[in-house]
Amino acid sequence: MTARTDRPTPETDQPHDLVGIGIGPFNLSLAALTHGLPNPLAATFYDQCPAFHWHPGLLIDGASLQVPFLADLVTLADPTSPWTLLNYLRTRDRLFPFYFAERFHIQRAEYDAYCRWVSQELPGLHFGHQVDAIRWNPENAYFEVDFTQLDAHGEAEALGRAHTRNIALGIGTEPHIPEPLKPLADAGTVPVIHSADYLEHRRKLLDAEHITVIGSGQSGAEIFLDLLRARPAGREKLHWLARTPAFAPMEYSKLGLEHFTPDYTRYFHALPEAVRDQLVPHQWQLHKGIDHDTITAIHDELYRRTLHGGWPDATLTPGVTVRTAGRVAATRVELHLEHAQQGTRTRLTTDAVVLATGYRERPLDPMLDSLGTHLRRDTAGRPRIDHHYRLDLDPAITGSIYVQNAERHTHGVGAPDLGLAAWRSATILNHLTGTTPYPLPRRTAFTTFGLAPQNTGIPPQNPVLIPLAQGN
């Protein structure tokens, strides 16, 4: 179908108060809390996907979230909201089963079902709408958002334009494929897939003679465990490779988890850019480790396979990088490996590769290209983002563009964490409305991050708030 080339103006000349671009968990949280405002906002949200789905390729049977169920879309900002997980369970007559199950961490599939329920019930969400461009209209002091409405097959059906005073970018992340494996993954002639597509290709993977999983995080561990359980004892033929020096547990101590509090976020944001850049790579175990239950389940499964003598045909090797990769014959893959500590190199031939190599923030630049020099950047060329989660824009642009999960370089490891979703959404709405419809706690951690400068007038029990008092 050929799309129209004109873009009709909105039905009303009045611009929206807020347009959300992307409807993942974070903008879904924002939409849910927007719906609960005492003074309603004119808000609408767009996503190019036909419906909400949260990492469908990783909804492995039995896999759980790494955050408690209280980290739903709204509870930590407004536990009285109709969009809580508990209310979802009530609508499904499942409160008593949930009560007796005593599950503090729900399964991923249940979280996905909960979010889909919210996305289906909440007004103002438009799936099948691909946002093409954002522009600032200086004459009318609002943003113009051009979009393409897609049909059920993803083909262009109609063009449209929305006007808005403010924007919330929640375009999420995209699978990261290491450079040495990109040609093989793109070619599709051999099974080299990202973990995001694991369930779609699971049956084909299990038919492979030998399988290699690359990546030491939670996804890699869950996939390795799932493959291990599905392979016959003594004929597992699995390799699990990781760049990290160990298959390490996720930092899950109570005080360690305080790195995912608003207190730490404020502290991190106030640090110099160079210090922030040094910190993030060293904090990998806060979010890239493996939860204790999964590590235990893997060891238990491997141990069970030794009960009658012998060892499972499964090799687990950390500290390894893939230097290059190529195709062997028509269907096999040869990985050229290097061990960092030993300084040794070898080759591994395998029939299938699963890349549990994580995700990267989708770049904002293509969508913000029209803003040009109006967007202020740090010394590394990244967008500057203030403590209200707003892009730092030239004063000539009076509207705000808020970002969700695009601010790890300014706000730290909590940026992609589901546990901070409701708090960040509430922060955005408090700033956007200029009021406090969602009162937020002044203190959220027992840890005091940093030292309080003298003569600031800030009470010593809240030194983490000092950076905000000094301004940004």
Coordinates of C-alpha atoms in Angstrom, one line a residue:
M1 CA 0.0 0.0 0.0
T2 CA 1.3 3.5 -0.9
A3 CA 1.2 5.9 2.0
R4 CA -0.1 9.4 1.6
T5 CA 2.6 12.0 1.4
D6 CA 0.7 14.8 3.2
R7 CA 0.5 14.8 7.0
P8 CA -2.9 15.9 8.2
T9 CA -2.9 18.3 11.2
P10 CA -4.5 17.2 14.4
E11 CA -8.3 17.5 14.8
T12 CA -7.8 20.4 17.3
D13 CA -5.3 23.2 17.2
Q14 CA -4.7 22.7 20.9
P15 CA -1.4 20.8 21.4
H16 CA -1.0 17.9 23.7
D17 CA 0.6 18.4 27.1
L18 CA 2.7 15.3 26.5
V19 CA 3.5 12.9 23.7
G20 CA 5.3 9.7 24.6
I21 CA 7.4 7.9 22.0
G22 CA 7.8 4.2 22.6
I23 CA 5.6 2.1 24.9
G24 CA 7.9 -0.2 26.8
P25 CA 7.6 -0.6 30.6
F26 CA 9.0 2.8 31.3
N27 CA 6.7 4.9 29.2
L28 CA 3.9 2.6 30.1
S29 CA 4.6 3.5 33.7
L30 CA 4.5 7.2 32.8
A31 CA 1.2 6.7 31.0
A32 CA -0.3 4.9 34.0
L33 CA 0.8 7.6 36.4
T34 CA -0.4 10.3 34.0
H35 CA -3.8 8.7 34.0
G36 CA -4.0 9.1 37.7
L37 CA -3.2 12.8 37.9
P38 CA -5.8 14.9 39.8
N39 CA -5.7 17.5 37.0
P40 CA -5.7 15.5 33.8
L41 CA -3.1 16.1 31.1
A42 CA -3.8 15.8 27.4
A43 CA -1.4 12.9 26.8
T44 CA -0.9 10.3 24.1
F45 CA 1.7 7.6 23.5
Y46 CA 2.9 6.0 20.2
D47 CA 4.7 2.8 19.5
Q48 CA 5.5 1.1 16.1
C49 CA 4.9 -2.4 17.4
P50 CA 1.3 -3.8 16.9
A51 CA 1.0 -4.6 20.6
F52 CA 2.9 -4.6 23.9
H53 CA 5.4 -7.4 24.3
W54 CA 8.3 -7.4 26.8
H55 CA 11.3 -9.4 25.7
P56 CA 9.2 -12.3 24.3
G57 CA 12.3 -14.3 23.2
L58 CA 13.4 -14.5 26.9
L59 CA 10.1 -15.6 28.5
I60 CA 11.7 -18.9 29.3
D61 CA 9.4 -21.1 31.4
G62 CA 10.2 -20.5 35.1
A63 CA 12.5 -17.5 34.6
S64 CA 11.9 -14.8 37.2
L65 CA 12.4 -11.1 37.4
Q66 CA 15.4 -9.9 39.4
V67 CA 13.3 -7.3 41.1
P68 CA 10.5 -7.7 43.7
F69 CA 6.9 -7.5 42.5
L70 CA 6.6 -4.1 44.1
A71 CA 8.7 -2.9 41.2
D72 CA 5.6 -2.8 39.0
L73 CA 4.7 0.2 36.9
V74 CA 3.3 2.4 39.7
T75 CA 3.4 1.0 43.2
L76 CA 6.6 2.7 44.4
A77 CA 5.1 6.1 43.5
D78 CA 1.4 5.4 44.1
P79 CA 0.4 2.1 45.7
T80 CA -3.3 3.2 45.5
S81 CA -3.2 3.3 41.7
P82 CA -5.6 1.0 39.8
W83 CA -2.6 -0.1 37.7
T84 CA -0.7 -2.0 40.3
L85 CA 0.2 -5.7 39.9
L86 CA -2.0 -6.5 42.9
N87 CA -5.0 -5.0 41.3
Y88 CA -4.2 -6.9 38.1
L89 CA -4.2 -10.1 40.1
R90 CA -7.5 -9.1 41.7
T91 CA -9.1 -8.6 38.3
R92 CA -8.0 -12.1 37.4
D93 CA -9.2 -13.6 40.7
R94 CA -5.6 -14.6 41.5
L95 CA -5.0 -12.7 44.7
F96 CA -5.3 -15.7 47.0
P97 CA -3.2 -18.0 44.9
F98 CA -0.5 -15.2 44.8
Y99 CA -0.8 -14.8 48.6
F100 CA -0.2 -18.5 49.2
A101 CA 2.5 -18.8 46.6
E102 CA 4.5 -16.3 48.7
R103 CA 6.4 -15.1 45.7
F104 CA 8.4 -11.9 46.2
H105 CA 9.9 -12.3 42.7
I106 CA 7.3 -13.1 40.0
Q107 CA 8.0 -14.9 36.7
R108 CA 8.9 -12.8 33.6
A109 CA 5.9 -14.2 31.8
E110 CA 3.6 -12.9 34.5
Y111 CA 5.2 -9.5 34.4
D112 CA 4.7 -9.4 30.6
A113 CA 1.0 -10.4 31.0
Y114 CA 0.5 -7.7 33.6
C115 CA 2.0 -5.0 31.4
R116 CA -0.1 -6.2 28.5
W117 CA -3.2 -5.9 30.6
V118 CA -2.3 -2.3 31.5
S119 CA -1.5 -1.5 27.8
Q120 CA -4.9 -2.9 26.8
E121 CA -6.9 -1.1 29.4
L122 CA -5.2 2.2 29.6
P123 CA -6.5 5.0 27.3
G124 CA -4.3 7.1 25.1
L125 CA -1.9 4.4 23.8
H126 CA -1.5 4.0 20.1
F127 CA 0.3 0.9 18.8
G128 CA 1.1 0.5 15.2
H129 CA 2.3 4.1 15.0
Q130 CA 5.9 4.7 13.9
V131 CA 7.3 8.1 14.8
D132 CA 9.4 9.5 11.9
A133 CA 10.5 12.9 13.1
I134 CA 10.4 15.5 15.8
R135 CA 10.7 19.2 15.2
W136 CA 10.4 22.4 17.2
N137 CA 7.9 24.9 15.9
P138 CA 9.2 28.3 17.2
E139 CA 6.1 30.3 16.0
N140 CA 3.7 28.2 18.0
A141 CA 6.1 27.1 20.8
Y142 CA 5.4 23.4 20.5
F143 CA 6.9 20.2 19.1
E144 CA 5.6 18.6 15.9
V145 CA 5.7 14.9 15.9
D146 CA 5.3 13.2 12.5
F147 CA 4.2 9.6 12.5
T148 CA 3.2 6.8 10.1
Q149 CA 0.3 4.6 11.0
L150 CA 1.0 1.0 10.2
D151 CA -1.4 -1.8 9.2
A152 CA -1.5 -5.3 10.6
H153 CA 1.4 -6.3 8.3
G154 CA 3.6 -3.4 9.3
E155 CA 3.0 -1.5 6.1
A156 CA 2.4 2.2 5.9
E157 CA -1.3 3.0 6.0
A158 CA -1.5 6.7 6.7
L159 CA 0.6 9.7 7.8
G160 CA -0.2 11.9 10.8
R161 CA 1.2 14.7 12.9
A162 CA 0.7 15.6 16.6
H163 CA 1.5 18.8 18.3
T164 CA 2.8 18.8 21.9
R165 CA 4.4 21.0 24.5
N166 CA 6.5 18.1 25.9
I167 CA 7.9 14.8 24.8
A168 CA 8.9 11.6 26.7
L169 CA 11.3 9.5 24.8
G170 CA 11.1 5.8 25.8
I171 CA 12.5 4.1 22.7
G172 CA 14.3 1.6 24.8
T173 CA 17.3 -0.6 23.9
E174 CA 18.3 -2.8 21.1
P175 CA 20.2 -6.2 21.1
H176 CA 24.0 -5.8 21.0
I177 CA 25.9 -8.1 18.6
P178 CA 29.7 -8.0 19.0
E179 CA 31.5 -6.9 15.8
P180 CA 33.3 -10.2 15.1
L181 CA 29.9 -12.0 14.9
K182 CA 27.9 -9.4 13.1
P183 CA 28.5 -10.8 9.6
L184 CA 27.4 -14.3 10.6
A185 CA 24.4 -13.0 12.5
D186 CA 23.3 -10.7 9.6
A187 CA 23.8 -13.4 6.9
G188 CA 21.5 -15.9 8.6
T189 CA 23.2 -18.8 6.8
V190 CA 24.2 -20.4 10.1
P191 CA 22.4 -20.2 13.4
V192 CA 24.0 -17.2 15.2
I193 CA 21.2 -15.5 17.1
H194 CA 20.9 -13.0 19.8
S195 CA 19.3 -14.1 23.1
A196 CA 16.4 -11.7 22.3
D197 CA 15.2 -14.3 19.7
Y198 CA 16.0 -17.4 21.7
L199 CA 12.6 -18.9 22.1
E200 CA 11.7 -18.3 18.5
H201 CA 14.8 -20.5 17.5
R202 CA 14.9 -22.8 20.4
R203 CA 13.7 -25.9 18.6
K204 CA 16.2 -25.4 15.8
L205 CA 19.0 -24.8 18.4
L206 CA 18.2 -28.1 20.2
D207 CA 18.6 -29.9 16.9
A208 CA 22.2 -28.7 16.6
E209 CA 24.9 -31.1 17.4
H210 CA 26.9 -28.6 19.5
I211 CA 25.8 -25.3 20.9
T212 CA 27.8 -22.3 22.3
V213 CA 26.4 -19.7 24.5
I214 CA 28.3 -16.4 24.8
G215 CA 27.6 -14.0 27.7
S216 CA 27.9 -14.2 31.5
G217 CA 24.8 -12.3 32.6
Q218 CA 21.4 -13.5 33.7
S219 CA 20.1 -14.2 30.1
G220 CA 23.2 -16.3 29.3
A221 CA 22.8 -18.3 32.5
E222 CA 19.0 -18.9 31.9
I223 CA 19.6 -20.0 28.3
F224 CA 22.5 -22.3 29.2
L225 CA 20.3 -23.9 32.0
D226 CA 17.4 -24.3 29.6
L227 CA 19.6 -26.0 27.0
L228 CA 21.3 -28.1 29.6
R229 CA 18.0 -29.5 31.0
A230 CA 16.9 -30.3 27.4
R231 CA 20.0 -32.3 26.4
P232 CA 20.6 -36.0 27.2
A233 CA 23.0 -36.8 30.0
G234 CA 26.5 -37.4 28.7
R235 CA 25.7 -35.9 25.3
E236 CA 25.1 -32.3 26.3
K237 CA 27.7 -30.9 23.9
L238 CA 27.5 -27.3 25.3
H239 CA 30.0 -24.5 25.7
W240 CA 29.4 -21.5 27.8
L241 CA 31.9 -18.7 27.2
A242 CA 32.1 -15.3 29.1
R243 CA 34.3 -12.3 28.8
T244 CA 34.1 -11.6 32.6
P245 CA 36.7 -13.2 34.8
A246 CA 34.1 -15.4 36.5
F247 CA 30.5 -16.5 36.3
A248 CA 29.8 -14.2 39.1
P249 CA 26.7 -13.7 41.2
M250 CA 24.7 -10.5 41.0
E251 CA 25.3 -8.1 43.9
Y252 CA 22.2 -8.7 45.9
S253 CA 23.2 -7.7 49.4
K254 CA 20.8 -5.2 51.0
L255 CA 23.2 -2.4 51.2
G256 CA 24.5 -3.2 47.7
L257 CA 21.0 -2.8 46.4
E258 CA 21.0 0.8 47.6
H259 CA 22.8 1.6 44.4
F260 CA 19.3 1.4 42.9
T261 CA 17.8 4.0 45.1
P262 CA 16.9 7.6 44.2
D263 CA 19.6 8.7 46.8
Y264 CA 22.4 7.0 44.7
T265 CA 20.9 8.3 41.5
R266 CA 21.1 11.9 42.8
Y267 CA 24.6 11.3 44.1
F268 CA 25.8 9.8 40.8
H269 CA 24.3 12.6 38.7
A270 CA 26.2 15.3 40.7
L271 CA 29.6 13.6 40.1
P272 CA 31.9 15.0 37.5
E273 CA 31.5 13.4 34.0
A274 CA 34.9 11.8 34.1
V275 CA 34.2 10.2 37.4
R276 CA 30.8 8.8 36.3
D277 CA 32.5 7.3 33.2
Q278 CA 35.0 5.6 35.3
L279 CA 32.4 4.2 37.7
V280 CA 29.9 2.6 35.3
P281 CA 32.2 -0.2 33.9
H282 CA 33.3 -1.2 37.4
Q283 CA 29.7 -1.7 38.5
W284 CA 28.9 -4.5 36.1
Q285 CA 28.1 -7.0 39.0
L286 CA 25.3 -4.8 40.1
H287 CA 23.3 -5.5 37.0
K288 CA 25.2 -8.0 34.8
G289 CA 25.8 -10.8 37.3
I290 CA 23.7 -13.9 37.7
D291 CA 21.1 -14.4 40.5
H292 CA 21.9 -16.9 43.2
D293 CA 19.0 -19.2 42.4
T294 CA 20.0 -19.6 38.7
I295 CA 23.7 -20.3 39.6
T296 CA 22.5 -22.9 42.1
A297 CA 20.2 -24.5 39.6
I298 CA 23.0 -24.7 37.0
H299 CA 25.4 -26.4 39.5
D300 CA 22.7 -28.7 40.8
E301 CA 21.9 -29.8 37.2
L302 CA 25.6 -30.4 36.4
Y303 CA 26.1 -32.2 39.7
R304 CA 23.1 -34.5 39.0
R305 CA 24.7 -35.6 35.8
T306 CA 27.7 -36.9 37.7
L307 CA 25.8 -39.2 40.0
H308 CA 26.5 -42.3 38.0
G309 CA 30.1 -41.5 37.2
G310 CA 31.6 -39.3 34.5
W311 CA 31.2 -35.6 33.8
P312 CA 28.7 -33.9 31.6
D313 CA 29.9 -32.8 28.2
A314 CA 29.5 -29.1 29.1
T315 CA 32.4 -26.6 29.2
L316 CA 32.1 -23.4 31.1
T317 CA 34.9 -21.0 30.5
P318 CA 35.1 -17.4 31.8
G319 CA 37.7 -14.8 30.9
V320 CA 37.4 -15.4 27.1
T321 CA 36.9 -13.0 24.2
V322 CA 35.9 -13.9 20.6
R323 CA 38.6 -12.3 18.4
T324 CA 37.1 -13.3 15.1
A325 CA 34.5 -15.7 13.8
G326 CA 33.8 -17.4 10.4
R327 CA 31.8 -20.1 8.7
V328 CA 33.1 -23.6 8.3
A329 CA 31.7 -25.6 5.5
A330 CA 28.0 -24.7 5.1
T331 CA 26.5 -24.9 8.5
R332 CA 29.2 -24.7 11.2
V333 CA 30.9 -21.7 13.0
E334 CA 34.5 -21.4 14.0
L335 CA 35.2 -19.0 16.9
H336 CA 38.7 -17.7 17.4
L337 CA 39.1 -17.3 21.2
E338 CA 41.6 -15.6 23.4
H339 CA 42.0 -16.0 27.2
A340 CA 42.8 -12.7 28.8
Q341 CA 44.7 -14.0 31.9
Q342 CA 46.6 -16.8 30.2
G343 CA 47.3 -14.9 27.0
T344 CA 46.5 -18.0 25.0
R345 CA 44.5 -18.5 21.9
T346 CA 42.5 -21.4 20.5
R347 CA 39.6 -22.3 18.1
L348 CA 36.2 -23.7 18.8
T349 CA 34.0 -25.2 16.1
T350 CA 30.3 -25.2 16.9
D351 CA 27.0 -25.8 15.2
A352 CA 25.0 -22.9 16.7
V353 CA 25.8 -19.7 18.7
V354 CA 23.5 -17.9 21.1
L355 CA 24.7 -14.3 21.9
A356 CA 23.6 -13.4 25.4
T357 CA 25.6 -10.2 24.9
G358 CA 23.1 -7.7 26.3
Y359 CA 21.5 -4.6 25.0
R360 CA 22.6 -1.0 24.2
E361 CA 20.6 2.2 24.4
R362 CA 19.1 3.1 21.1
P363 CA 20.7 6.3 19.8
L364 CA 18.6 9.4 20.2
D365 CA 20.3 11.4 17.5
P366 CA 18.3 10.0 14.5
M367 CA 15.1 11.1 16.1
L368 CA 16.4 14.4 17.3
D369 CA 18.3 15.3 14.2
S370 CA 16.2 18.4 13.4
L371 CA 17.1 19.9 16.8
G372 CA 20.7 20.2 15.7
T373 CA 22.7 22.7 17.8
H374 CA 19.8 23.2 20.2
L375 CA 20.8 19.9 21.9
R376 CA 23.6 20.4 24.3
R377 CA 26.2 17.6 24.8
D378 CA 28.9 16.5 27.1
T379 CA 32.6 16.1 26.2
A380 CA 31.9 12.7 24.7
G381 CA 29.2 14.0 22.5
R382 CA 26.3 12.4 24.5
P383 CA 23.2 14.4 25.4
R384 CA 23.3 16.2 28.7
I385 CA 20.4 15.3 30.9
D386 CA 19.4 17.1 34.0
H387 CA 18.1 15.7 37.3
H388 CA 14.5 15.9 36.1
Y389 CA 15.4 13.6 33.2
R390 CA 15.2 16.4 30.7
L391 CA 17.5 16.8 27.7
D392 CA 19.5 20.0 28.1
L393 CA 18.2 22.2 25.3
D394 CA 18.8 25.7 24.1
P395 CA 16.5 28.2 26.0
A396 CA 14.9 29.0 22.6
I397 CA 13.1 25.7 23.0
T398 CA 10.6 26.2 25.8
G399 CA 9.2 22.6 25.7
S400 CA 10.8 19.7 27.5
I401 CA 12.0 16.4 26.2
Y402 CA 12.3 13.8 28.9
V403 CA 14.1 10.5 28.5
Q404 CA 13.6 7.1 30.0
N405 CA 16.4 4.5 30.0
A406 CA 18.8 6.7 27.9
E407 CA 20.6 8.2 30.8
R408 CA 23.0 5.7 32.2
H409 CA 25.9 8.1 31.6
T410 CA 24.3 10.8 33.7
H411 CA 22.2 8.8 36.2
G412 CA 24.0 5.5 36.7
V413 CA 23.3 1.8 36.8
G414 CA 19.7 2.4 37.9
A415 CA 18.7 3.8 34.5
P416 CA 17.4 0.4 33.1
D417 CA 16.2 -0.9 36.4
L418 CA 12.5 -1.6 36.7
G419 CA 12.6 -0.8 40.4
L420 CA 13.2 2.9 39.6
A421 CA 10.5 3.1 36.8
A422 CA 7.7 4.5 39.0
W423 CA 10.0 7.0 40.8
R424 CA 11.4 8.3 37.5
S425 CA 7.9 8.7 36.0
A426 CA 6.7 10.5 39.1
T427 CA 9.8 12.8 39.0
I428 CA 8.9 13.7 35.3
L429 CA 5.3 14.4 36.1
N430 CA 6.0 16.5 39.1
H431 CA 8.3 18.6 37.0
L432 CA 6.0 18.7 34.0
T433 CA 3.0 19.8 36.1
G434 CA 5.0 22.2 38.3
T435 CA 3.2 20.6 41.3
T436 CA 3.7 17.4 43.4
P437 CA 0.9 15.0 42.5
Y438 CA 3.3 12.3 43.5
P439 CA 5.1 13.3 46.7
L440 CA 8.5 11.5 46.7
P441 CA 10.5 10.5 49.8
R442 CA 13.5 12.7 50.7
R443 CA 15.5 9.8 51.8
T444 CA 15.6 6.2 50.4
A445 CA 18.9 4.6 51.5
F446 CA 20.7 4.0 54.8
T447 CA 24.0 4.5 53.0
T448 CA 25.2 8.1 52.8
F449 CA 26.8 8.5 49.4
G450 CA 29.5 11.1 49.5
L451 CA 30.5 13.8 52.1
A452 CA 28.5 16.9 52.8
P453 CA 30.3 20.2 52.0
Q454 CA 30.3 22.6 54.9
N455 CA 28.0 25.6 55.3
T456 CA 25.4 24.4 52.9
G457 CA 22.5 24.6 55.3
I458 CA 21.5 21.0 54.4
P459 CA 20.7 18.8 57.3
P460 CA 23.5 16.2 57.8
Q461 CA 21.0 13.3 57.7
N462 CA 20.3 14.1 54.1
P463 CA 23.6 14.9 52.6
V464 CA 22.7 13.1 49.4
L465 CA 20.3 16.0 48.6
I466 CA 23.1 18.5 48.5
P467 CA 23.8 18.3 44.7
L468 CA 20.2 19.3 44.0
A469 CA 20.5 22.3 46.4
Q470 CA 23.6 23.5 44.6
G471 CA 21.9 23.3 41.2
N472 CA 22.7 21.6 37.9

